[in-house]
PDB file of C-alpha atoms in Angstrom:
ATOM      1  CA  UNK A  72     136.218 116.882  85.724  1.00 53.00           C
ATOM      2  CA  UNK A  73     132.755 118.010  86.733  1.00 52.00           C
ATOM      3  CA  UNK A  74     133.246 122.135  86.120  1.00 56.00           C
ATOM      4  CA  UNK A  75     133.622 124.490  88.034  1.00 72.00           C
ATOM      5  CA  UNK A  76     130.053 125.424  88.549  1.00 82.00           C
ATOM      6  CA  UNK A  77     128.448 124.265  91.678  1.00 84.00           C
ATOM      7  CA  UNK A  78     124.978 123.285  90.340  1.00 85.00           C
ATOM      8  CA  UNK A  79     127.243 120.951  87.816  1.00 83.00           C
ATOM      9  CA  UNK A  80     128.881 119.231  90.786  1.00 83.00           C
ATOM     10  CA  UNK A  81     125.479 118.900  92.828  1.00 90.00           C
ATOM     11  CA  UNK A  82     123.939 117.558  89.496  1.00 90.00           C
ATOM     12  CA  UNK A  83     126.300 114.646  89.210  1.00 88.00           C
ATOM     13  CA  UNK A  84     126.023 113.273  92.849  1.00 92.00           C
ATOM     14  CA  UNK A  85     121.945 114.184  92.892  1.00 94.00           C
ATOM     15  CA  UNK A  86     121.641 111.855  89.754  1.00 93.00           C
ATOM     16  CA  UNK A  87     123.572 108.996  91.494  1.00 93.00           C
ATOM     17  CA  UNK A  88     121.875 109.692  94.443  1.00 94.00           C
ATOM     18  CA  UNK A  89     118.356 109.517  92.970  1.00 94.00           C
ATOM     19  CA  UNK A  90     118.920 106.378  91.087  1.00 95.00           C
ATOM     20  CA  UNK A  91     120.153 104.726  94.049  1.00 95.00           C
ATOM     21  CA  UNK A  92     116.834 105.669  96.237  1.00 94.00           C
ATOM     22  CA  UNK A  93     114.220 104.499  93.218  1.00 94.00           C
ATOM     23  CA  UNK A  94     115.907 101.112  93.230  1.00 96.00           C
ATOM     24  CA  UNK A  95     115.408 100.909  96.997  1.00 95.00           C
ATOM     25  CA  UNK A  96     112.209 102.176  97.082  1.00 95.00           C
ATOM     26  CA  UNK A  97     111.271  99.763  93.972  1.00 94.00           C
ATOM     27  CA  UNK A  98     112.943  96.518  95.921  1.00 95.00           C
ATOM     28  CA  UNK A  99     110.854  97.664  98.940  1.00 96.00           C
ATOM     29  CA  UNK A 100     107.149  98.529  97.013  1.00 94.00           C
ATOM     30  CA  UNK A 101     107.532  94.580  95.363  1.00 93.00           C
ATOM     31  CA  UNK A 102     108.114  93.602  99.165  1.00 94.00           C
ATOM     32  CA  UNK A 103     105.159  95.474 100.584  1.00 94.00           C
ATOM     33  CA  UNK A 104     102.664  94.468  97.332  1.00 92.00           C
ATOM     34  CA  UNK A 105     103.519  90.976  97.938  1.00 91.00           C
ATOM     35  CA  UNK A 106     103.152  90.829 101.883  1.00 93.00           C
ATOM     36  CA  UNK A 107      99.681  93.280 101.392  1.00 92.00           C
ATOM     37  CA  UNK A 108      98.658  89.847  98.450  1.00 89.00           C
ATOM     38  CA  UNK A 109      99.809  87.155 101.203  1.00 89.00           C
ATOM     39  CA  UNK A 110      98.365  88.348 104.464  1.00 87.00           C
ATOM     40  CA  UNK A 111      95.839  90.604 103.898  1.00 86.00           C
ATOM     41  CA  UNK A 112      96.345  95.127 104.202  1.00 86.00           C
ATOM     42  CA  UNK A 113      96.000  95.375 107.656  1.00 89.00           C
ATOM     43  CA  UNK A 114      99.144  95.673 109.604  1.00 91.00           C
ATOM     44  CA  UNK A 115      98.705  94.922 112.698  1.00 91.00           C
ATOM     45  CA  UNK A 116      97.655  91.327 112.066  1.00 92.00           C
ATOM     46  CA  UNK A 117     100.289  90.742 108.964  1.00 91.00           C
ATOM     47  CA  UNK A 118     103.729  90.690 110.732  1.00 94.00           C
ATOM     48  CA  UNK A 119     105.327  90.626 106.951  1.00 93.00           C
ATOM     49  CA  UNK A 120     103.752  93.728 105.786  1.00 94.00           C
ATOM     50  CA  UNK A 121     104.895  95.320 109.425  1.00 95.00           C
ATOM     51  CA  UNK A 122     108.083  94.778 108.484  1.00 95.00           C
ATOM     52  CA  UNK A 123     108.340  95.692 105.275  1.00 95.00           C
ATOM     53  CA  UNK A 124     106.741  98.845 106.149  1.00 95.00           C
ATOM     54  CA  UNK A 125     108.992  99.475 109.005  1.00 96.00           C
ATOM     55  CA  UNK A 126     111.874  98.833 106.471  1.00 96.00           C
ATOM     56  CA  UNK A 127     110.262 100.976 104.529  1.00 96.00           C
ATOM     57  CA  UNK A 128     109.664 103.593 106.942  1.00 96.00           C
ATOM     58  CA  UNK A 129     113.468 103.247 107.598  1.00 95.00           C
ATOM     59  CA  UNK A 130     114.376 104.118 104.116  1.00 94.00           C
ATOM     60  CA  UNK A 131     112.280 108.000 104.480  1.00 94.00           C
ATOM     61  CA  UNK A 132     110.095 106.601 101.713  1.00 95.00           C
ATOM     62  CA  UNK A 133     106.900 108.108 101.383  1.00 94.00           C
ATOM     63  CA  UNK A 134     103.988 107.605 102.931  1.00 94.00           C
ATOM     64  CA  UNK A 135     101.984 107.516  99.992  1.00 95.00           C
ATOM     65  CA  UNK A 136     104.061 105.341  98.039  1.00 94.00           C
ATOM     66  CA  UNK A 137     103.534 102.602 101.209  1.00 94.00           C
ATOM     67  CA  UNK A 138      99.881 102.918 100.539  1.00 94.00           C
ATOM     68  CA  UNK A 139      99.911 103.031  97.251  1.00 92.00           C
ATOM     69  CA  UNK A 140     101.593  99.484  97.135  1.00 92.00           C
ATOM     70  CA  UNK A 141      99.539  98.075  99.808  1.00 92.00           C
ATOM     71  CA  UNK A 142      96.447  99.096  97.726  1.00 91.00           C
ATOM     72  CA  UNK A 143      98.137  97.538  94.729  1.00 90.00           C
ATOM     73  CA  UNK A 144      98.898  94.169  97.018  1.00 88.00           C
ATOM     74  CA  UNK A 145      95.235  94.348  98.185  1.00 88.00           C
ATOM     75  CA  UNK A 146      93.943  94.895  94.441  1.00 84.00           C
ATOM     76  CA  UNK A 147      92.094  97.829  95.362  1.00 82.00           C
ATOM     77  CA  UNK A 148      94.762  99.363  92.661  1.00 78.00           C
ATOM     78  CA  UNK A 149      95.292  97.004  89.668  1.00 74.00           C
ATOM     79  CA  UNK A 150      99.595  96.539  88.693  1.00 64.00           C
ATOM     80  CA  UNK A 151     101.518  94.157  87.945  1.00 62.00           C
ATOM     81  CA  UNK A 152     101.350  90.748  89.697  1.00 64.00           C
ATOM     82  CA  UNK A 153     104.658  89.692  91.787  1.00 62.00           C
ATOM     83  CA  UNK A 154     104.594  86.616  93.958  1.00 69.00           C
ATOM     84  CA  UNK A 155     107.547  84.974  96.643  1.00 72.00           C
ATOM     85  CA  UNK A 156     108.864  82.091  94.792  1.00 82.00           C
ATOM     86  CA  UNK A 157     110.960  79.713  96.354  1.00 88.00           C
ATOM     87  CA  UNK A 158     113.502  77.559  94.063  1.00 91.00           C
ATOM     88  CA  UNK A 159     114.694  74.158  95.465  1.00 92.00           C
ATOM     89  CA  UNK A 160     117.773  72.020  93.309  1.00 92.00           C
ATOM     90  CA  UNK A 161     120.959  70.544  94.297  1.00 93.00           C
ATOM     91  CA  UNK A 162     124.372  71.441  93.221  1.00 90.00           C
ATOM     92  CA  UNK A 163     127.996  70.178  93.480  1.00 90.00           C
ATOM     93  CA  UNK A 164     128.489  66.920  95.527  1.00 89.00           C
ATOM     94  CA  UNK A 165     124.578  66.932  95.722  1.00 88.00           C
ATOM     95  CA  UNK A 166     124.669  69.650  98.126  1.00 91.00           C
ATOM     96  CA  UNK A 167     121.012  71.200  98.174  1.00 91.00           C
ATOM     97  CA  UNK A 168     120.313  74.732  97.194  1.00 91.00           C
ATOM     98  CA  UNK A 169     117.352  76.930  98.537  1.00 89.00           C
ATOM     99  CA  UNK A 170     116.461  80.615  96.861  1.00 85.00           C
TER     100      UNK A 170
END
């Protein structure tokens, strides 16, 4: 049982709350880094980054977290490197297997 204090039950749910929106916003700042890298920064001539934005924009992230990773994708900010890979194989009964 959480208490009876209200800031106790607020805490709790905030906490799970939070951690669920930095995972989001993490999943979507790899997917704008690495459409800013493919394409280019510009977004109206990279219809990855568009969407990945507009996903973005979907998810009330920030503003300057979206240009913060498309600065990172560009390199004008130096981070990590992440790259779309694409795995090919075959599985049971030689059934092939994209991911």
């Amino acid at each position: 049982m959480a208490g009876h204090s209200k800031w106790t039950n607020i805490k709790h749910r905030k906490a799970r709350q939070d951690q669920q929106k930095g995972k989001l916003f993490t999943k979507i700042s790899r997917e704008i880094t690495v459409a800013a890298r493919e394409g280019g920064g510009d977004i109206d001539s990279n219809f990855s980054l568009r969407l990945a934005v507009q996903k973005a924009r979907e998810a009330n992230m920030p503003n300057e977290n979206i240009n913060r990773a498309i600065k990172r994708g560009t390199g004008e900010i130096k981070g990590v490197d992440f790259e779309q890979v694409i795995y090919e194989g075959y599985g049971p009964a030689g059934t092939a297997i994209l991911l």
